[in-house]
Coordinates of C-alpha atoms in Angstrom, one line a residue:
Chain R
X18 CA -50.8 86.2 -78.6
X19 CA -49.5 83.1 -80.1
X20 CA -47.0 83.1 -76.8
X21 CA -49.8 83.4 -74.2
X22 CA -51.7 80.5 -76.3
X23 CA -49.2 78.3 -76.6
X24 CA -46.8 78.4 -73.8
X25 CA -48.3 80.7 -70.7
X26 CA -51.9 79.1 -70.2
X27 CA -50.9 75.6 -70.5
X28 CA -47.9 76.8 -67.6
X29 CA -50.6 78.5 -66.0
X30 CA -53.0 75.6 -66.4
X31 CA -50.4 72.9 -65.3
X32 CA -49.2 74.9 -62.1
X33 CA -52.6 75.4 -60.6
X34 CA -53.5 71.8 -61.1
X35 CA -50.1 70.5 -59.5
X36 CA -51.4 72.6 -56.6
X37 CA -54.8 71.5 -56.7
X38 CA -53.1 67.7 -55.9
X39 CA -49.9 68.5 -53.9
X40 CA -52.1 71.1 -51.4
X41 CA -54.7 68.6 -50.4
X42 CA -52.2 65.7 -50.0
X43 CA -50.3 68.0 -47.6
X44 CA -53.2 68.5 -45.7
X45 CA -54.3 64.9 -46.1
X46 CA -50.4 63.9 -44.3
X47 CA -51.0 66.5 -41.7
X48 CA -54.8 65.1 -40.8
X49 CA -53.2 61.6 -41.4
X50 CA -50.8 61.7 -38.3
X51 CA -53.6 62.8 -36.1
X52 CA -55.7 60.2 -37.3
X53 CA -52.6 57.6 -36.4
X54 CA -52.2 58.7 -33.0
X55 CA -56.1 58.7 -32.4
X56 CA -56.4 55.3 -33.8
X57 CA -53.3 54.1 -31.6
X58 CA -55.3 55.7 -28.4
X59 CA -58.1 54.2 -29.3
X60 CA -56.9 51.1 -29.7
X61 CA -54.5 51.2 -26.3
X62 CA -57.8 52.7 -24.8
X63 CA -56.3 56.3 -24.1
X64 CA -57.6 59.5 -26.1
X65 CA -54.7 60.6 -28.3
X66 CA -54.2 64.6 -28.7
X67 CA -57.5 66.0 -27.6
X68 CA -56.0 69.5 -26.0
X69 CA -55.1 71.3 -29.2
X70 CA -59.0 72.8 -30.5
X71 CA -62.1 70.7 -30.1
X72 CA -60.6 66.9 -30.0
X73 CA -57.4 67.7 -30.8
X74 CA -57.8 68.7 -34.6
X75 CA -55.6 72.1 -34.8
X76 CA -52.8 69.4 -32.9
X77 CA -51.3 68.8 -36.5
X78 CA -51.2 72.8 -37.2
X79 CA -48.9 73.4 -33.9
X80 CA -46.9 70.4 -34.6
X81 CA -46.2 72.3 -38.3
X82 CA -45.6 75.2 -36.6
X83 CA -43.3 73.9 -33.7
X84 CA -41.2 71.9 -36.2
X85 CA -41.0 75.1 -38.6
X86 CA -40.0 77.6 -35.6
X87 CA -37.0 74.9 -34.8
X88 CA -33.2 75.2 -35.1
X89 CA -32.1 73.1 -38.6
X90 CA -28.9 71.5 -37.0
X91 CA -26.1 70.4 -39.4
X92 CA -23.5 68.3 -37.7
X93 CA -20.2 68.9 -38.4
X94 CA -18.9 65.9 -39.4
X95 CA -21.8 65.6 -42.4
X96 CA -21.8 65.9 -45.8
X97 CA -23.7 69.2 -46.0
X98 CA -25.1 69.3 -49.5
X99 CA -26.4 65.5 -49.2
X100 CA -27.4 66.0 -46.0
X101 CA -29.7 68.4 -47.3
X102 CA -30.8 67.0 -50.3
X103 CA -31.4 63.8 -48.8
X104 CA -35.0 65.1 -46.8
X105 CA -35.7 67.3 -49.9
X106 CA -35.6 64.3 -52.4
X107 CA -37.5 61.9 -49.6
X108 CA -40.7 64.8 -49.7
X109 CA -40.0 65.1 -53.9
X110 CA -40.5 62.2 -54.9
X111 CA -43.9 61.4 -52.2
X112 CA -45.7 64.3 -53.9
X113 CA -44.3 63.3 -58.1
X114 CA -45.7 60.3 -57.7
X115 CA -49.3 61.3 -57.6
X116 CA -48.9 62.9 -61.0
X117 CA -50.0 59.9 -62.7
X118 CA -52.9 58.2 -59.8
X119 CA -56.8 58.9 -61.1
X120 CA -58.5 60.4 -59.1
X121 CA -61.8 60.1 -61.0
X122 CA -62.8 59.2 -64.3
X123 CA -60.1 61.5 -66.5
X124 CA -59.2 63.4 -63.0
X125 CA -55.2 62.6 -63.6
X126 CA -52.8 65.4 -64.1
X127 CA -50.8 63.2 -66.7
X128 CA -52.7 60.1 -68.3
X129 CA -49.5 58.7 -69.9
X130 CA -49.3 55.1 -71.5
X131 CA -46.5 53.8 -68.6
X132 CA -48.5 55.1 -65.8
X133 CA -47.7 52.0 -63.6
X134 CA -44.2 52.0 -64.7
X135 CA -43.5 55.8 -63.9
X136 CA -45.1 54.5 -59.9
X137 CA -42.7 51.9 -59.8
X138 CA -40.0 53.7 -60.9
X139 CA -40.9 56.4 -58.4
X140 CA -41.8 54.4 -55.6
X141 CA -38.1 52.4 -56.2
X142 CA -36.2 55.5 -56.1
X143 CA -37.6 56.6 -52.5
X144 CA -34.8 54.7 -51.2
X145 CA -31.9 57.1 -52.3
X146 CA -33.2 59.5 -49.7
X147 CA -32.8 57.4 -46.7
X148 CA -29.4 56.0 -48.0
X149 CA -27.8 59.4 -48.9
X150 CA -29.5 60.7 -45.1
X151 CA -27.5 57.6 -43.1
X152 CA -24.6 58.1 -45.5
X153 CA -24.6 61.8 -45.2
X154 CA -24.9 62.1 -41.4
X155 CA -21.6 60.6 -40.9
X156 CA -22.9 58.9 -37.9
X157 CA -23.4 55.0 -36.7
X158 CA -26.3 54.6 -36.4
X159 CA -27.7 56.1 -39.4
X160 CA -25.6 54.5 -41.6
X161 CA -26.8 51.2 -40.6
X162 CA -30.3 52.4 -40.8
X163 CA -29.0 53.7 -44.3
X164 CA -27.8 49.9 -45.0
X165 CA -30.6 48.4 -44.1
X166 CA -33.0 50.5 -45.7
X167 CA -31.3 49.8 -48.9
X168 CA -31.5 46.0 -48.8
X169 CA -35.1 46.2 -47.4
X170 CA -36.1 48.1 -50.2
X171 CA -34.5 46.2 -53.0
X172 CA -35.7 43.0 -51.7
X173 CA -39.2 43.7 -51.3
X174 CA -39.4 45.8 -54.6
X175 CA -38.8 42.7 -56.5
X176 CA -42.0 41.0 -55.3
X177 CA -44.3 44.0 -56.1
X178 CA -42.6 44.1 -59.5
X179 CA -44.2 40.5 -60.0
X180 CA -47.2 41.2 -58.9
X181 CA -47.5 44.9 -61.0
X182 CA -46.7 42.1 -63.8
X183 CA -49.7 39.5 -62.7
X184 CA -52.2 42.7 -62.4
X185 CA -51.2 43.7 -66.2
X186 CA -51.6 40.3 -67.2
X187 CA -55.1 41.0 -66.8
X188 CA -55.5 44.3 -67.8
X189 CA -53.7 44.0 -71.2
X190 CA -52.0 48.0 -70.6
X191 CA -49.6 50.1 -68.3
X192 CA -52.1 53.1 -67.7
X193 CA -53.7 53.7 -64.5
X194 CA -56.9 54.4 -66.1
X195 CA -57.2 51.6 -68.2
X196 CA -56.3 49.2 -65.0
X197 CA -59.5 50.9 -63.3
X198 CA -61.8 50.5 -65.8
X199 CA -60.5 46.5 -66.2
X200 CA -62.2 46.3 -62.9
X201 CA -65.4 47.5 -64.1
X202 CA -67.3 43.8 -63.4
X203 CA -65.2 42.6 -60.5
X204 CA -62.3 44.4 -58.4
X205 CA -58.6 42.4 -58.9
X206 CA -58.5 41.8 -54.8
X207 CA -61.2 38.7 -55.5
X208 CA -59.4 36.7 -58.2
X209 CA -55.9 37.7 -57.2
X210 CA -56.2 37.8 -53.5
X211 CA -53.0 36.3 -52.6
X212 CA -51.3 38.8 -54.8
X213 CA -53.5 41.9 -52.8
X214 CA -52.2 40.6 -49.5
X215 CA -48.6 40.5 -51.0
X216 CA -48.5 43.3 -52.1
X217 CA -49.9 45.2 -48.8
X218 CA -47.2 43.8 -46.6
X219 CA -44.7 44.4 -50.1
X220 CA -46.0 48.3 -49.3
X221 CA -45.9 48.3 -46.0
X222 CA -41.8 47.2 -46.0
X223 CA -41.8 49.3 -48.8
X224 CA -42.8 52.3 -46.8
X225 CA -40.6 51.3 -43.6
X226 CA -43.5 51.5 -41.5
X227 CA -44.0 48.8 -38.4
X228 CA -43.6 46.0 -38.5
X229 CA -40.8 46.6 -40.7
X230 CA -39.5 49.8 -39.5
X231 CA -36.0 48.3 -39.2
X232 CA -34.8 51.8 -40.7
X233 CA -35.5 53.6 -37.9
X234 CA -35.7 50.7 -35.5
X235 CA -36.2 53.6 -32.3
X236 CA -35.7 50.7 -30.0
X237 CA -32.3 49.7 -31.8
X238 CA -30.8 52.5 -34.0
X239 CA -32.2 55.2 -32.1
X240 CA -34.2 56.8 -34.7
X241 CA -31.8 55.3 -37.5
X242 CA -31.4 57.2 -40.4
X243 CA -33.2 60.6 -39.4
X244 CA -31.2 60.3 -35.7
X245 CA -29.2 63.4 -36.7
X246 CA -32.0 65.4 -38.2
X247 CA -34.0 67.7 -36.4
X248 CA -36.6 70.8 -37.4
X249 CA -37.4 71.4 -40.8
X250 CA -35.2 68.6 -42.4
X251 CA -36.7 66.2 -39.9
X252 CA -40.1 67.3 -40.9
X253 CA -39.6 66.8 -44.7
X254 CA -38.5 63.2 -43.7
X255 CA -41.7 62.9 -41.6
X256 CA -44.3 64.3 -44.2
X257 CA -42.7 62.2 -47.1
X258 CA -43.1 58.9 -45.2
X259 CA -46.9 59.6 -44.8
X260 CA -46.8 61.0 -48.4
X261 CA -45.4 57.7 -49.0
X262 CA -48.3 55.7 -47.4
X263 CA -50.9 57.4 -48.9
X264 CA -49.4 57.0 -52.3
X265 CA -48.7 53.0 -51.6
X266 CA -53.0 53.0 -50.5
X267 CA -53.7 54.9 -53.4
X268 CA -51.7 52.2 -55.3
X269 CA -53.6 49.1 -53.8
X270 CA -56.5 51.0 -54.5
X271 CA -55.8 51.4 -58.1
X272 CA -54.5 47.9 -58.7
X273 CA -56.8 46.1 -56.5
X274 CA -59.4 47.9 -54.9
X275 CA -61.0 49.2 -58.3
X276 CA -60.2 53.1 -58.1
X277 CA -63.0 55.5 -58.6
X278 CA -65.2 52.7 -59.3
X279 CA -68.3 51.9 -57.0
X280 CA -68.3 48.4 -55.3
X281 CA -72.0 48.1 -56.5
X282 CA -73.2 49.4 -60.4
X283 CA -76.6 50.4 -59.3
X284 CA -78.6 53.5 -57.8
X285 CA -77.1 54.4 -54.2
X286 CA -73.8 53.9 -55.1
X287 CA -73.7 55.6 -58.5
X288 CA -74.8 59.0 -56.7
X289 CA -71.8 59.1 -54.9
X290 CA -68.5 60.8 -57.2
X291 CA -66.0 58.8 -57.5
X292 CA -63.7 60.8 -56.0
X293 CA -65.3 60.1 -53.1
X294 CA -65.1 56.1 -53.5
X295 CA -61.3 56.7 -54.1
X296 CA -61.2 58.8 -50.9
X297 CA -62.8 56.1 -49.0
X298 CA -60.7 53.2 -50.0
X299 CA -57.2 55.1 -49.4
X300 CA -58.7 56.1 -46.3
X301 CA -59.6 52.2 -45.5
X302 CA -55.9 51.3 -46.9
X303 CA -54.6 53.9 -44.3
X304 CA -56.5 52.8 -41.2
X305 CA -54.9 49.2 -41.8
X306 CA -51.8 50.3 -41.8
X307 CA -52.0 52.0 -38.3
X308 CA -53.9 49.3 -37.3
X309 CA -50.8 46.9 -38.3
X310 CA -48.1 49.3 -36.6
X311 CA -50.8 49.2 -33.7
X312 CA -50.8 45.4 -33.6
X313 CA -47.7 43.8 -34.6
X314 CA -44.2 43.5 -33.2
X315 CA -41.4 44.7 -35.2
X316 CA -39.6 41.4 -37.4
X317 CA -35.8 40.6 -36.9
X318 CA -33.6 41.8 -39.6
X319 CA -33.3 37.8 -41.3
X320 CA -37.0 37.2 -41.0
X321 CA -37.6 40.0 -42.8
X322 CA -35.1 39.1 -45.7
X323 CA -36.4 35.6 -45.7
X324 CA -40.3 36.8 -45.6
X325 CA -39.2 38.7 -49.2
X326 CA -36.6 36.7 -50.6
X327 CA -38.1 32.9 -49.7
X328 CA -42.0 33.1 -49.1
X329 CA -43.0 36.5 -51.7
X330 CA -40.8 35.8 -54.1
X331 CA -41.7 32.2 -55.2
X332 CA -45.2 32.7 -54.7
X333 CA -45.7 36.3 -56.8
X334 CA -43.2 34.2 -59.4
X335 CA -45.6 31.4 -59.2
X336 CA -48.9 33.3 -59.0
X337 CA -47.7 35.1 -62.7
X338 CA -47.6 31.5 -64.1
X339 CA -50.7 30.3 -62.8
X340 CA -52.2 33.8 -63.8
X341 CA -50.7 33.7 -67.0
X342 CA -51.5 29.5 -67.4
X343 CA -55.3 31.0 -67.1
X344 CA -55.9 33.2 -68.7
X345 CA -54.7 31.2 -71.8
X346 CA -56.4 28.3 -70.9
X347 CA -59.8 29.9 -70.3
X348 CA -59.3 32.6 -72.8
X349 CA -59.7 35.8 -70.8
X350 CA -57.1 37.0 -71.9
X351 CA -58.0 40.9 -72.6
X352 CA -57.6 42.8 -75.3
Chain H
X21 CA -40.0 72.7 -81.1
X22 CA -38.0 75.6 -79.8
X23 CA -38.6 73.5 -76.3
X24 CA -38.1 70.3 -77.5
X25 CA -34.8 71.4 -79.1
X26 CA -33.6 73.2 -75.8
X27 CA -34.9 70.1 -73.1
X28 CA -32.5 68.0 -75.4
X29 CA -29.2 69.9 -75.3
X30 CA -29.9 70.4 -71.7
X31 CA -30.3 67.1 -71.0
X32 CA -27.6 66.0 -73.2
X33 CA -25.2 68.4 -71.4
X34 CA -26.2 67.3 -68.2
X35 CA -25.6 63.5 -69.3
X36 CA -22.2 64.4 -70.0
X37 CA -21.5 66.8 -67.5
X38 CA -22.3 64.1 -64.6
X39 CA -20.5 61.6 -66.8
X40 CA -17.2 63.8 -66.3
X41 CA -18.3 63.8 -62.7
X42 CA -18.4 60.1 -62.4
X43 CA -14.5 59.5 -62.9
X44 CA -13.6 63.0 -61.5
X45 CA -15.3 63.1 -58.1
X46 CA -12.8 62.4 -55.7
X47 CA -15.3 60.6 -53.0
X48 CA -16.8 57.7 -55.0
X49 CA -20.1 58.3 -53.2
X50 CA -20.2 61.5 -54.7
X51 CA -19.3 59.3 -58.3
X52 CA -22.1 57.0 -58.3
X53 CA -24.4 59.9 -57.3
X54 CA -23.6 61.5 -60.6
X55 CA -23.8 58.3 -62.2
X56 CA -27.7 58.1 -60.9
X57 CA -27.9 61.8 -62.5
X58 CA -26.0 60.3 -65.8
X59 CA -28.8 57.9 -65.7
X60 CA -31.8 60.2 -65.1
X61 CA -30.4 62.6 -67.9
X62 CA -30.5 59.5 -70.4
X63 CA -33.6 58.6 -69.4
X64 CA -35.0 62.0 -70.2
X65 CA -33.4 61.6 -73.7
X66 CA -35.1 58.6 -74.5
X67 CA -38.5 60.6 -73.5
X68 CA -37.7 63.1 -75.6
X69 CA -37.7 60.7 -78.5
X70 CA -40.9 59.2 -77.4
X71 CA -39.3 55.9 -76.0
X72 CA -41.1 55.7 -72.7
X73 CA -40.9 52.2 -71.9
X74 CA -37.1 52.0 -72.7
X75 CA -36.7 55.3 -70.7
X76 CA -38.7 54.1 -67.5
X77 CA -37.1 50.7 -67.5
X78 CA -33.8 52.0 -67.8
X79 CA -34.9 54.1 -64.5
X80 CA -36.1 50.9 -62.7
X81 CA -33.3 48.8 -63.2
X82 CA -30.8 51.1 -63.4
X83 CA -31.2 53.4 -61.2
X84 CA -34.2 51.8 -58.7
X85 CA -31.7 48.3 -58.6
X86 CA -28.2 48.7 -59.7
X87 CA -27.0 52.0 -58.4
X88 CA -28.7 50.9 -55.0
X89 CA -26.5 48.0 -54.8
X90 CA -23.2 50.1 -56.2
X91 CA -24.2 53.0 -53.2
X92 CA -24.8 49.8 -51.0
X93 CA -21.3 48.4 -51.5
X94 CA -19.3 51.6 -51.8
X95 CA -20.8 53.3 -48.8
X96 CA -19.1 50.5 -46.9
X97 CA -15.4 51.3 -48.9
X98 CA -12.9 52.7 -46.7
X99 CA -10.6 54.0 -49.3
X100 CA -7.5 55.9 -48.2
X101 CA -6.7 58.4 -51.4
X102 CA -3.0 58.9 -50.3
X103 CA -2.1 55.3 -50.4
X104 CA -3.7 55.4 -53.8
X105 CA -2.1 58.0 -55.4
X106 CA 1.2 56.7 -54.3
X107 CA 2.8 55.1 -57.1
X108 CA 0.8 57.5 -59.8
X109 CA 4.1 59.4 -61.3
X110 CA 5.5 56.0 -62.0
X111 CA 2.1 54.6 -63.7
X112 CA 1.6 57.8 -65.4
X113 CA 3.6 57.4 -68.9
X114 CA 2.3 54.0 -69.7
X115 CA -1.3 55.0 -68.5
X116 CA -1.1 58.2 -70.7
X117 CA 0.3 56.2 -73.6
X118 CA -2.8 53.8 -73.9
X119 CA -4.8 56.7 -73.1
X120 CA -3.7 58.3 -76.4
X121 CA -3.9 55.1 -77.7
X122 CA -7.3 54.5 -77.5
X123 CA -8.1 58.6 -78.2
X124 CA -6.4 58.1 -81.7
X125 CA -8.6 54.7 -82.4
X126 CA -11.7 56.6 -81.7
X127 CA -10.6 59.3 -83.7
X128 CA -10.1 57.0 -86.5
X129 CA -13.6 55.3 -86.0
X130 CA -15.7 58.4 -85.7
X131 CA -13.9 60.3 -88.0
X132 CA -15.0 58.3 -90.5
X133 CA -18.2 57.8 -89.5
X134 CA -21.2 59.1 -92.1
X135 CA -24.5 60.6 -90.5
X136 CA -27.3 60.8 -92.6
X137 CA -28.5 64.2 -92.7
X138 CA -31.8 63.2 -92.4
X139 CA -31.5 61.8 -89.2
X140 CA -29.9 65.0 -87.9
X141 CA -33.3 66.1 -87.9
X142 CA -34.9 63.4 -86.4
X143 CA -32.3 63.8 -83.0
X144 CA -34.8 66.3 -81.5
X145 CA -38.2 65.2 -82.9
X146 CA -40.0 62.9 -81.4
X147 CA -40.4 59.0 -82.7
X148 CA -43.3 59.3 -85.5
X149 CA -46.8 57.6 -84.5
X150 CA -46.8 54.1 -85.6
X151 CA -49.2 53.3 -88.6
X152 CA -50.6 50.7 -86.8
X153 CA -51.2 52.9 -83.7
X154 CA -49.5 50.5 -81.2
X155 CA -47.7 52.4 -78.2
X156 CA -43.8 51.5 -78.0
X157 CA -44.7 49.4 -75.5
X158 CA -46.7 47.0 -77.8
X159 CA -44.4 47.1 -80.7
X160 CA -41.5 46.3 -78.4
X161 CA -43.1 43.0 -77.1
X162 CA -44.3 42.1 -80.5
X163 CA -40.4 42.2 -82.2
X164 CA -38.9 40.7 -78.7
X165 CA -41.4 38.0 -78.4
X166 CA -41.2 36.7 -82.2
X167 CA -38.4 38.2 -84.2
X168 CA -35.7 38.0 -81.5
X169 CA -36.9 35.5 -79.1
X170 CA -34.2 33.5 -79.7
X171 CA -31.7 36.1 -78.5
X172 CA -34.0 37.4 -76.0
X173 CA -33.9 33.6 -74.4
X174 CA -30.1 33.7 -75.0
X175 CA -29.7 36.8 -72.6
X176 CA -32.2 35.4 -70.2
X177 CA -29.9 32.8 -69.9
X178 CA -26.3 34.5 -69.5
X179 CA -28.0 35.9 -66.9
X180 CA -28.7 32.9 -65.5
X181 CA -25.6 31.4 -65.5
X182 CA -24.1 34.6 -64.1
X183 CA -26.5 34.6 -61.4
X184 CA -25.8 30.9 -60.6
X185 CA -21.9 31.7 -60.6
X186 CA -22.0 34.5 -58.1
X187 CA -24.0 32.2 -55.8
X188 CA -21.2 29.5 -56.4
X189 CA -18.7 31.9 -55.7
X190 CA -20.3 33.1 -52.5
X191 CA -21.9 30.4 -50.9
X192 CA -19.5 28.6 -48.1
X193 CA -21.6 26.4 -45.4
X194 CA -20.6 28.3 -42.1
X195 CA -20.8 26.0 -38.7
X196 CA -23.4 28.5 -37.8
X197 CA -26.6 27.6 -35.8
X198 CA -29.8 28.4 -38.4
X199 CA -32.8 29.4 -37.5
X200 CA -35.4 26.5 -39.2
X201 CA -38.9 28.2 -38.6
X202 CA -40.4 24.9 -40.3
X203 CA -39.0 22.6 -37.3
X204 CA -40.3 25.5 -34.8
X205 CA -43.9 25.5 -36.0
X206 CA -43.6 21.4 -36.4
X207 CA -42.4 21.3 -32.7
X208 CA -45.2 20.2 -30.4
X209 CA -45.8 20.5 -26.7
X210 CA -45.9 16.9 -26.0
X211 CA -42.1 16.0 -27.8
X212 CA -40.1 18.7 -25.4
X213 CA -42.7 18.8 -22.4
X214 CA -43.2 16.5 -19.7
X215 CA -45.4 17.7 -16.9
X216 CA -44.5 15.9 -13.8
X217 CA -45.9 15.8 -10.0
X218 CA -43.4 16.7 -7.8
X219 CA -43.7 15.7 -4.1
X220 CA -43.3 18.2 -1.4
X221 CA -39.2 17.8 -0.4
X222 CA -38.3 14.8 -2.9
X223 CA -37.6 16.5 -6.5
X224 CA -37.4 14.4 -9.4

């Protein structure tokens, strides 16, 4: 009795939450990439998949299924445990990340006091999996995707560090929740809007999506780090970079965009759950990063280490001042 | 409890375990991946003991910064192990000598060192509640930011100055052609163009 009450149900209880996140965010990645390439048509005025089921919708599905029913090829020359562990830690660390995002109002699987703290720490450690991929595959070109990736990351971690710092001036606490309901009268992106477009183009290098797909660089490094995968390790790398940008939108959303909360306090928008808000603005988040990779050419290796190192840096550095220099002055500070 | 006191030893063998790792892996990729797991392990300690902040920050900059760079840098070592275990016979009795050198010393220090037996107790339970209700975070900022500002400012600077000295070190001015996007958006048509009519079979 005392055994089923204290250790089995809250097992039980924890499992089937964990999948009530990790199976929807699957299917949100899978759904995700067919949204990408029917944004991308759109935009370059062609369809996108639309043979796969009625406009293309079961494409994902036989793309899974394709990728599943493939040969995993190990090269010879690799490191065969990291070379396997690399992909595995890549999709890990996408789906632990989420343990700690509301969802709602007291939807979070673990409301702990460092919630932004545990994000930051997650979202900093993604970059282990593409280093230990280029290192692993023994091969050129993935090693310099490996190396660049690493200083990428590094560089344009510091910058969202700053401005996690300036969005915690004004909350006054490191949980998720709590930054939410800070936003109650007026989302951060209006008073801190140079720190919201920072941080977007922070997550967007972050991510290693275009424009700042150096990592991979197709046109360059020939896939980069993930040139020698193929099948199901391949996949894992594929699902935990959309994992990835799903997690950086739900981050804006949570820092910036106001979480669960309506934009408007009063009668239409209050029906809605919030959930569904929360949906919405990740989705929104999403749709402007296709429509970036959509738009822009990739950067040059130096422009992209002097976009984070001389132009972010300074300005989330001198945005915390200023913030700070505020909020003292006026006396908003929270508390 | 039972949990609690298990989740410790685990993570205090692991600690050590990948600690041994560290100096005993013979490809030093493999060495600073088990130092990332040495770090992890630690980190999970400090949970344990209800330290979050000290736990997640020790992730972050340990792990999320400095092991990035250490992987970054000895990715890039071409180290040939032969040539390094060349003159090891020769090295060996002096190395072992400071080795049990050092061994006796910390036998001397620990042996003498006292534990409470109160705080035995305390390794596996979690840090008490504090009266005042303030999470760790809190209390942390409140004794760095008045009691030990001074020291605090101190360590900001040591880092400053080490930070200054590696760019010293570093920095040579290379005859190399920069890229200065300030004189690129500042360039206007009229300086460099000159739009000229050209007569049929004169030129310029």
């Amino acid at each position: 009795m005392d055994f089923w009450s204290v250790y089995a149900w809250p097992t039980i209880l924890i499992v089937l939450s964990i999948l009530a996140i990790v199976v929807p965010i699957i299917l949100s990645v899978a759904y995700l990439t067919l949204a990408e390439r029917k944004i991308m048509g759109a935009m370059q005025l062609r369809q996108g998949p639309m043979v796969v089921g009625p406009f293309g919708l079961l494409q994902p599905i036989a793309d899974g299924v394709k990728l599943m029913a493939k040969e995993t090829i190990v090269p010879s020359g690799a490191n065969r445990v990291v070379f396997i562990v690399a992909p595995m830690l890549t999709f890990f660390l996408a789906l632990v990340a989420w343990a700690v995002i509301p969802f709602d109002d007291g939807w979070v699987l673990a409301d702990i006091n460092v919630g932004i703290l545990y994000l930051f720490a997650i979202s900093s450690l993604g970059v282990y999996g593409i280093v230990m991929a280029g290192w692993a595959s023994n091969s050129r070109y993935a090693f310099l995707g490996g190396l660049r990736s690493a200083a990428q990351m590094v560089s344009y971690e510091v910058s969202i560090g700053f401005i996690i710092i300036t969005v915690l001036l004004c909350v006054g606490s490191l949980n998720l929740s709590d930054i939410v309901r800070a936003q109650e009268d007026l989302w951060f992106f209006i008073p801190l809007f140079p720190m919201f477009v920072i941080f977007f183009v922070s997550t967007v290098a972050e991510t290693n999506r275009l424009p700042f797909d150096l990592p991979e660089g197709e046109s360059e490094l020939a896939g980069g780090f993930m040139v020698e995968y193929s099948a199901m390790t391949y996949a894992l790398f594929f699902l935990g970079e959309y994992a990835n940008m799903i997690l950086m939108s739900g981050m804006t959303t949570v820092l910036f965009l106001g979480g669960w909360l309506p934009p408007f306090d009063f009668a239409p928008f209050t029906w809605i759950p919030g959930v569904v808000w929360f949906a919405l603005k990740v989705a929104a988040c999403l749709f402007v990063f296709i429509w970036i990779r959509a738009t822009f050419p990739r950067y040059r290796y130096d422009q992209l280490m002097r976009l984070g190192w001389k132009v972010f840096l300074p300005l989330s550095l001198l945005w915390i001042v200023v913030t700070a220099g505020a909020l003292i002055a006026f006396d908003w500070l929270p508390e | 409890m039972v949990i609690q006191g298990l989740a410790f030893y685990l993570f205090a063998l692991m600690t050590v375990a990948s600690g041994a790792m560290v100096i005993t892996a013979r490809n030093p990729v493999h060495s600073v991946l088990f130092l990332i797991l040495a770090f992890f392990n630690s980190a999970a300690l400090f949970l344990l003991m209800g330290a979050e902040f000290v736990a997640f920050i020790l992730i972050i900059v340990y792990v999320g910064a400095v092991a990035v760079l250490f992987l970054f840098v000895v990715m890039m070592l071409d180290i040939d192990f032969a040539r390094l275990r060349e003159g090891f016979l020769n090295y060996l009795p002096i190395g072992a000598l400071v080795g049990l050198i050092l061994l006796v010393e910390l036998l001397l220090v620990l042996g003498a060192w006292a534990i409470l037996p109160e705080s035995e107790l305390r390794v596996t339970a979690p840090a008490p509640e504090a009266a005042s209700g303030l999470t760790n975070t809190e209390a942390l900022g409140n004794l760095i930011y008045t009691e030990y500002v001074y020291a605090f400012q101190v360590a900001g600077l040591v880092l400053l100055v080490a930070m200054i000295g590696a760019i010293v070190l570093t920095l040579r001015s290379r005859p190399v052609r920069r890229q200065r996007i300030a004189d690129q958006v500042n360039r206007r048509p009229e300086d460099v163009l000159v739009v000229r009519k050209v007569d049929p079979g004169e030129g310029i």
